[in-house]
Coordinates of N, CA, C and O in Angstrom, one line a residue:
M1147 N 0.8 -1.1 0.0 CA -0.1 0.0 0.0 C 0.9 1.2 0.0 O 1.9 1.3 0.7
N1148 N 0.4 2.1 -0.8 CA 1.2 3.5 -0.9 C 0.7 4.5 0.1 O -0.6 4.7 0.4
K1149 N 1.6 5.3 0.7 CA 1.3 6.3 1.6 C 1.4 7.5 0.7 O 2.4 8.0 0.4
N1150 N 0.3 8.1 0.4 CA 0.2 9.4 -0.3 C -0.1 10.6 0.6 O -0.7 10.4 1.7
S1151 N 0.3 11.7 0.1 CA -0.1 13.0 0.9 C -0.6 14.1 0.0 O 0.0 14.1 -1.1
I1152 N -1.4 14.9 0.6 CA -1.8 16.2 -0.1 C -1.4 17.3 0.8 O -1.7 17.2 2.1
R1153 N -0.7 18.3 0.3 CA -0.4 19.4 1.0 C -1.1 20.6 0.6 O -1.1 21.0 -0.6
I1154 N -1.8 21.3 1.4 CA -2.6 22.5 1.2 C -2.0 23.6 1.8 O -1.8 23.7 3.1
K1155 N -1.6 24.7 1.0 CA -0.7 25.9 1.6 C -1.5 27.0 1.4 O -2.0 27.3 0.3
L1156 N -1.9 27.8 2.5 CA -2.7 29.1 2.5 C -1.8 30.2 2.7 O -1.0 30.1 3.7
N1157 N -1.8 31.3 2.1 CA -1.0 32.5 2.1 C -2.0 33.6 2.2 O -3.0 33.7 1.5
S1158 N -1.7 34.6 3.1 CA -2.3 35.9 3.1 C -1.5 37.1 3.7 O -0.5 36.7 4.4
F1159 N -1.9 38.2 3.4 CA -1.3 39.3 4.0 C -1.9 39.8 5.4 O -1.4 40.6 6.2
D1160 N -3.1 39.3 5.5 CA -3.9 39.5 6.8 C -4.1 38.3 7.6 O -4.5 37.3 7.1
S1161 N -3.6 38.2 8.8 CA -3.7 37.0 9.6 C -5.0 36.6 10.1 O -5.3 35.4 10.2
D1162 N -5.9 37.6 10.2 CA -7.3 37.3 10.6 C -8.0 36.5 9.5 O -8.8 35.5 9.7
L1163 N -7.9 37.0 8.3 CA -8.6 36.3 7.2 C -8.1 35.0 7.0 O -8.8 34.0 6.7
L1164 N -6.7 34.8 7.2 CA -6.1 33.5 7.0 C -6.6 32.5 8.0 O -6.9 31.4 7.7
Q1165 N -6.7 33.0 9.2 CA -7.1 32.2 10.4 C -8.5 31.7 10.2 O -8.8 30.6 10.4
N1166 N -9.3 32.5 9.6 CA -10.8 32.2 9.5 C -10.9 31.2 8.3 O -11.7 30.2 8.5
D1167 N -10.4 31.3 7.3 CA -10.3 30.4 6.1 C -9.7 29.1 6.6 O -10.2 28.0 6.2
F1168 N -8.6 29.1 7.3 CA -7.9 28.0 7.6 C -8.9 27.1 8.6 O -8.9 25.8 8.4
E1169 N -9.5 27.7 9.5 CA -10.4 27.0 10.4 C -11.5 26.3 9.7 O -11.8 25.2 9.9
Q1170 N -12.2 27.1 8.8 CA -13.3 26.6 8.0 C -12.9 25.4 7.2 O -13.6 24.4 7.1
L1171 N -11.7 25.5 6.4 CA -11.3 24.4 5.6 C -10.9 23.2 6.4 O -11.3 22.0 6.0
Y1172 N -10.3 23.5 7.6 CA -9.9 22.3 8.4 C -11.1 21.6 9.0 O -11.1 20.3 9.0
V1173 N -12.1 22.3 9.4 CA -13.3 21.7 9.9 C -14.1 20.9 8.7 O -14.5 19.8 8.9
K1174 N -14.0 21.4 7.6 CA -14.7 20.7 6.4 C -14.0 19.5 6.1 O -14.6 18.5 5.8
L1175 N -12.6 19.5 6.2 CA -11.8 18.2 5.9 C -12.1 17.2 7.0 O -12.2 16.0 6.7
Q1176 N -12.2 17.6 8.2 CA -12.5 16.7 9.3 C -13.9 16.0 9.2 O -14.0 14.8 9.5
V1177 N -14.9 16.9 8.8 CA -16.2 16.4 8.6 C -16.2 15.3 7.5 O -16.8 14.3 7.4
L1178 N -15.5 15.7 6.4 CA -15.4 14.8 5.2 C -14.8 13.4 5.6 O -15.4 12.4 5.2
L1179 N -13.8 13.4 6.4 CA -13.1 12.2 6.8 C -14.0 11.4 7.7 O -14.1 10.1 7.6
N1180 N -14.8 12.1 8.6 CA -15.7 11.4 9.3 C -16.8 10.8 8.7 O -17.3 9.6 9.0
T1181 N -17.4 11.4 7.7 CA -18.5 10.8 7.0 C -18.0 9.7 6.0 O -18.7 8.7 5.9
L1182 N -16.8 9.8 5.4 CA -16.3 8.8 4.5 C -15.9 7.6 5.3 O -15.9 6.5 4.8
S1183 N -15.4 7.8 6.5 CA -15.1 6.6 7.3 C -16.2 5.8 7.6 O -16.1 4.5 7.9
K1184 N -17.6 6.2 7.7 CA -18.7 5.4 7.8 C -19.1 4.6 6.6 O -19.9 3.7 6.8
I1185 N -18.5 5.1 5.4 CA -19.0 4.3 4.3 C -18.1 3.1 4.1 O -16.8 3.3 4.2
N1186 N -18.6 1.9 3.8 CA -17.9 0.7 3.8 C -16.8 0.6 2.8 O -15.7 0.0 3.0
F1187 N -17.1 1.0 1.5 CA -16.2 0.7 0.5 C -14.9 1.5 0.4 O -14.0 1.1 -0.2
I1188 N -14.9 2.5 1.2 CA -13.6 3.3 1.3 C -13.0 3.3 2.6 O -11.9 3.7 2.9
S1189 N -13.7 2.7 3.6 CA -13.4 2.8 5.0 C -11.9 2.4 5.4 O -11.4 2.9 6.4
Q1190 N -11.3 1.4 4.7 CA -10.0 0.9 5.2 C -8.9 2.0 5.0 O -8.2 2.1 5.8
S1191 N -9.1 2.7 3.8 CA -8.0 3.7 3.6 C -8.3 5.0 4.4 O -7.4 5.7 4.7
I1192 N -9.5 5.3 4.7 CA -9.9 6.5 5.4 C -9.7 6.5 6.9 O -9.2 7.4 7.4
K1193 N -9.8 5.2 7.5 CA -9.5 5.2 8.9 C -8.1 5.5 9.3 O -7.8 5.9 10.4
K1194 N -7.2 5.2 8.3 CA -5.7 5.3 8.7 C -5.3 6.8 8.2 O -4.1 7.0 8.2
S1195 N -6.2 7.5 7.7 CA -5.9 8.9 7.1 C -5.6 9.9 8.2 O -6.3 9.7 9.3
I1196 N -4.7 10.7 8.1 CA -4.3 11.7 9.1 C -4.3 13.1 8.5 O -3.9 13.3 7.5
V1197 N -4.9 14.1 9.3 CA -5.0 15.5 8.8 C -4.1 16.3 9.9 O -4.4 16.1 11.0
V1198 N -3.1 16.9 9.4 CA -2.1 17.8 10.2 C -2.2 19.2 9.9 O -2.1 19.4 8.6
A1199 N -2.4 20.0 10.8 CA -2.5 21.5 10.6 C -1.2 22.1 11.2 O -1.0 22.0 12.4
L1200 N -0.4 22.8 10.3 CA 0.8 23.5 10.8 C 0.8 24.9 10.5 O 0.6 25.4 9.3
P1201 N 1.2 25.7 11.5 CA 1.4 27.2 11.2 C 2.9 27.3 10.7 O 3.7 26.7 11.3
L1202 N 3.0 28.0 9.6 CA 4.4 28.2 9.1 C 4.9 29.6 9.5 O 4.1 30.5 9.8
P1203 N 6.3 29.9 9.6 CA 6.7 31.1 9.9 C 6.2 32.2 9.0 O 6.2 32.0 7.8
K1204 N 6.1 33.4 9.4 CA 5.7 34.5 8.6 C 6.9 35.0 7.8 O 8.0 35.0 8.4
K1205 N 6.7 35.6 6.7 CA 7.8 36.2 5.9 C 7.6 37.7 6.0 O 6.5 38.2 5.9
K1206 N 8.7 38.4 6.3 CA 8.6 39.8 6.3 C 9.7 40.4 5.5 O 10.8 40.1 5.4
R1207 N 9.2 41.2 4.5 CA 10.1 41.9 3.5 C 10.0 43.4 3.9 O 9.0 44.0 3.9
I1208 N 11.3 44.0 4.0 CA 11.3 45.4 4.4 C 12.0 46.2 3.2 O 12.9 45.7 2.7
F1209 N 11.4 47.3 2.9 CA 11.8 48.2 1.9 C 12.2 49.6 2.5 O 11.5 50.1 3.4
C1210 N 13.3 50.0 2.0 CA 13.8 51.3 2.5 C 13.7 52.3 1.3 O 14.3 52.1 0.2
V1211 N 13.0 53.5 1.5 CA 12.8 54.5 0.4 C 13.3 55.9 0.9 O 13.0 56.2 2.1
L1212 N 14.0 56.5 0.1 CA 14.3 57.9 0.4 C 13.2 58.8 0.3 O 12.4 58.8 -0.6
R1213 N 13.0 59.8 1.2 CA 11.9 60.7 1.2 C 12.1 61.8 0.2 O 11.3 62.2 -0.4
S1214 N 13.4 62.2 0.0 CA 13.7 63.3 -0.9 C 14.7 62.8 -1.8 O 15.8 62.2 -1.5
P1215 N 14.4 63.0 -3.2 CA 15.4 62.5 -4.1 C 16.7 63.4 -4.3 O 17.6 62.9 -4.9
H1216 N 16.8 64.5 -3.7 CA 17.9 65.4 -3.9 C 18.8 65.3 -2.7 O 20.0 65.0 -2.9
V1217 N 18.4 65.8 -1.6 CA 19.2 65.9 -0.4 C 18.6 65.2 0.7 O 17.6 64.6 0.5
N1218 N 19.2 65.2 1.9 CA 18.7 64.6 3.1 C 18.7 63.0 2.9 O 17.6 62.4 3.1
K1219 N 19.8 62.5 2.7 CA 19.7 61.0 2.6 C 19.5 60.3 3.7 O 19.1 59.2 3.8
D1220 N 19.6 61.0 5.0 CA 19.3 60.4 6.2 C 17.9 60.3 6.5 O 17.4 59.5 7.4
S1221 N 17.0 61.0 5.7 CA 15.7 60.9 5.9 C 15.1 59.8 5.0 O 15.1 60.0 3.8
R1222 N 14.7 58.7 5.6 CA 14.2 57.5 4.9 C 12.9 57.0 5.5 O 12.6 57.2 6.7
E1223 N 12.1 56.4 4.7 CA 10.9 55.6 5.2 C 11.1 54.1 5.0 O 11.7 53.8 4.0
H1224 N 10.6 53.4 6.0 CA 10.6 52.0 5.9 C 9.3 51.4 5.8 O 8.3 51.7 6.4
F1225 N 9.1 50.5 4.8 CA 7.8 49.7 4.5 C 8.1 48.3 4.7 O 9.1 47.8 4.3
E1226 N 7.0 47.6 5.1 CA 7.2 46.1 5.2 C 6.0 45.4 4.7 O 4.9 46.0 4.9
I1227 N 6.2 44.3 4.1 CA 5.1 43.4 3.8 C 5.3 42.1 4.5 O 6.3 41.5 4.4
R1228 N 4.2 41.7 5.3 CA 4.1 40.4 6.1 C 3.3 39.4 5.3 O 2.1 39.8 5.0
T1229 N 3.8 38.4 5.2 CA 3.0 37.2 4.6 C 2.9 36.1 5.7 O 3.8 35.5 6.0
Y1230 N 1.6 35.8 6.0 CA 1.2 34.7 6.9 C 0.9 33.5 6.0 O 0.3 33.5 5.1
R1231 N 1.3 32.4 6.7 CA 1.2 31.1 5.9 C 0.6 30.0 6.9 O 1.1 30.0 8.1
R1232 N -0.2 29.1 6.4 CA -0.6 27.9 7.1 C -0.5 26.8 6.1 O -0.6 26.8 4.9
L1233 N -0.3 25.6 6.6 CA -0.2 24.3 5.9 C -1.0 23.1 6.5 O -1.1 23.0 7.8
I1234 N -1.8 22.5 5.7 CA -2.5 21.4 6.0 C -2.0 20.2 5.3 O -1.9 20.2 4.0
I1235 N -1.6 19.1 6.0 CA -1.1 17.9 5.3 C -2.1 16.8 5.6 O -2.4 16.5 6.8
I1236 N -2.5 16.1 4.6 CA -3.4 15.0 4.6 C -2.7 13.8 4.1 O -2.3 13.7 3.0
T1237 N -2.4 12.9 5.1 CA -1.7 11.7 4.6 C -2.8 10.5 4.7 O -3.5 10.3 5.6
Y1238 N -2.7 9.7 3.6 CA -3.7 8.6 3.4 C -3.1 7.5 2.8 O -2.0 7.6 2.0
I1239 N -3.6 6.3 3.1 CA -3.2 5.1 2.4 C -4.3 4.6 1.6 O -5.3 4.2 2.0
S1240 N -4.1 4.8 0.2 CA -5.1 4.4 -0.7 C -4.5 4.3 -2.1 O -3.7 5.1 -2.5
S1241 N -5.1 3.4 -2.8 CA -4.9 3.3 -4.2 C -6.2 3.8 -4.9 O -6.3 3.8 -6.2
N1242 N -7.2 4.2 -4.2 CA -8.6 4.6 -4.7 C -8.5 6.1 -5.0 O -8.2 6.9 -4.0
S1243 N -8.9 6.5 -6.1 CA -8.8 7.9 -6.5 C -10.1 8.6 -6.1 O -10.2 9.8 -6.1
I1244 N -11.1 8.0 -5.5 CA -12.4 8.5 -5.1 C -12.1 9.4 -4.0 O -12.6 10.5 -3.8
F1245 N -11.3 9.0 -3.0 CA -10.9 9.8 -1.8 C -10.3 11.0 -2.2 O -10.6 12.1 -1.7
L1246 N -9.3 11.0 -3.1 CA -8.6 12.1 -3.6 C -9.6 13.1 -4.3 O -9.5 14.4 -4.1
S1247 N -10.4 12.6 -5.1 CA -11.5 13.5 -5.8 C -12.5 14.2 -4.7 O -12.7 15.3 -5.0
Y1248 N -12.8 13.5 -3.7 CA -13.5 14.2 -2.6 C -12.8 15.4 -2.0 O -13.4 16.4 -1.8
I1249 N -11.5 15.2 -1.7 CA -10.8 16.1 -1.1 C -10.7 17.4 -2.0 O -10.7 18.5 -1.6
L1250 N -10.3 17.1 -3.2 CA -10.0 18.2 -4.2 C -11.4 19.0 -4.5 O -11.4 20.1 -4.7
D1251 N -12.5 18.2 -4.5 CA -13.8 19.0 -4.6 C -14.0 19.9 -3.5 O -14.5 20.9 -3.6
I1252 N -13.7 19.6 -2.3 CA -13.9 20.4 -1.1 C -13.1 21.6 -1.2 O -13.4 22.7 -0.9
I1253 N -11.8 21.4 -1.7 CA -10.8 22.5 -1.7 C -11.4 23.5 -2.9 O -11.3 24.8 -2.8
R1254 N -11.9 23.0 -4.0 CA -12.2 23.8 -5.1 C -13.5 24.5 -4.8 O -13.7 25.7 -5.2
K1255 N -14.4 23.8 -4.0 CA -15.7 24.5 -3.7 C -15.7 25.4 -2.6 O -16.6 26.3 -2.4
H1256 N -14.6 25.4 -1.6 CA -14.5 26.4 -0.6 C -14.2 27.7 -1.2 O -13.4 27.9 -2.0
E1257 N -15.1 28.7 -0.7 CA -15.0 30.0 -1.1 C -14.0 30.8 -0.2 O -14.3 31.1 1.0
F1258 N -12.8 31.0 -0.7 CA -11.8 31.7 0.1 C -12.1 33.3 0.0 O -12.6 33.7 -0.9
Q1259 N -11.8 33.9 1.2 CA -12.0 35.2 1.2 C -11.0 36.0 0.4 O -9.9 35.4 0.1
P1260 N -11.4 37.2 -0.2 CA -10.5 37.9 -0.9 C -9.1 38.2 -0.2 O -9.2 38.6 0.9
G1261 N -8.0 37.9 -0.7 CA -6.8 38.1 -0.1 C -6.1 36.9 0.5 O -5.1 36.9 1.0
V1262 N -6.8 35.8 0.3 CA -6.3 34.5 0.9 C -6.0 33.6 -0.5 O -6.9 33.4 -1.2
S1263 N -4.9 33.1 -0.7 CA -4.5 32.2 -1.8 C -4.3 30.9 -1.3 O -3.8 30.7 -0.2
C1264 N -4.7 29.9 -2.2 CA -4.5 28.5 -1.8 C -3.7 27.7 -3.0 O -4.0 28.0 -4.1
R1265 N -2.8 26.9 -2.6 CA -2.2 26.0 -3.5 C -2.1 24.6 -2.8 O -2.0 24.5 -1.7
F1266 N -2.4 23.7 -3.7 CA -2.3 22.3 -3.2 C -1.4 21.4 -4.0 O -1.5 21.7 -5.2
F1267 N -0.7 20.5 -3.4 CA 0.1 19.5 -4.1 C -0.2 18.1 -3.7 O -0.5 17.9 -2.5
K1268 N 0.0 17.2 -4.6 CA -0.3 15.7 -4.3 C 1.2 15.2 -4.3 O 1.9 15.3 -5.3
I1269 N 1.6 14.7 -3.2 CA 3.0 14.1 -3.0 C 2.8 12.5 -3.0 O 2.2 12.1 -2.2
E1270 N 3.5 11.9 -3.9 CA 3.5 10.5 -4.1 C 4.9 9.9 -3.6 O 5.9 10.7 -3.9
P1271 N 4.9 8.8 -3.0 CA 6.3 8.2 -2.6 C 7.2 7.9 -3.7 O 6.7 7.6 -4.8

């Protein structure tokens, strides 16, 4: 049996928007796993599946801009862009593509708030 995993990476400039979307998506995935584990034809692979939620470190980019183009080089302004990130890893043992299609449907149908981006990857051994 192959151990496959799906990684869902969420990025945003606003930590509150990211946290709300992250919690909603995580709850939807937990509900999906609970309902699919009750169905007999997929239950063996679903019961052994694991959902892990990880906060990733934020990225901070700092820019320095001169206020005056002519003189006063000491007068500068600093701007920063912070990117907050979350990662969800779903590890499952299955050769059945039905489970994968259910997970991808949930990700596609989830309405992310404006300002939150989502990327997902399927990792095979």
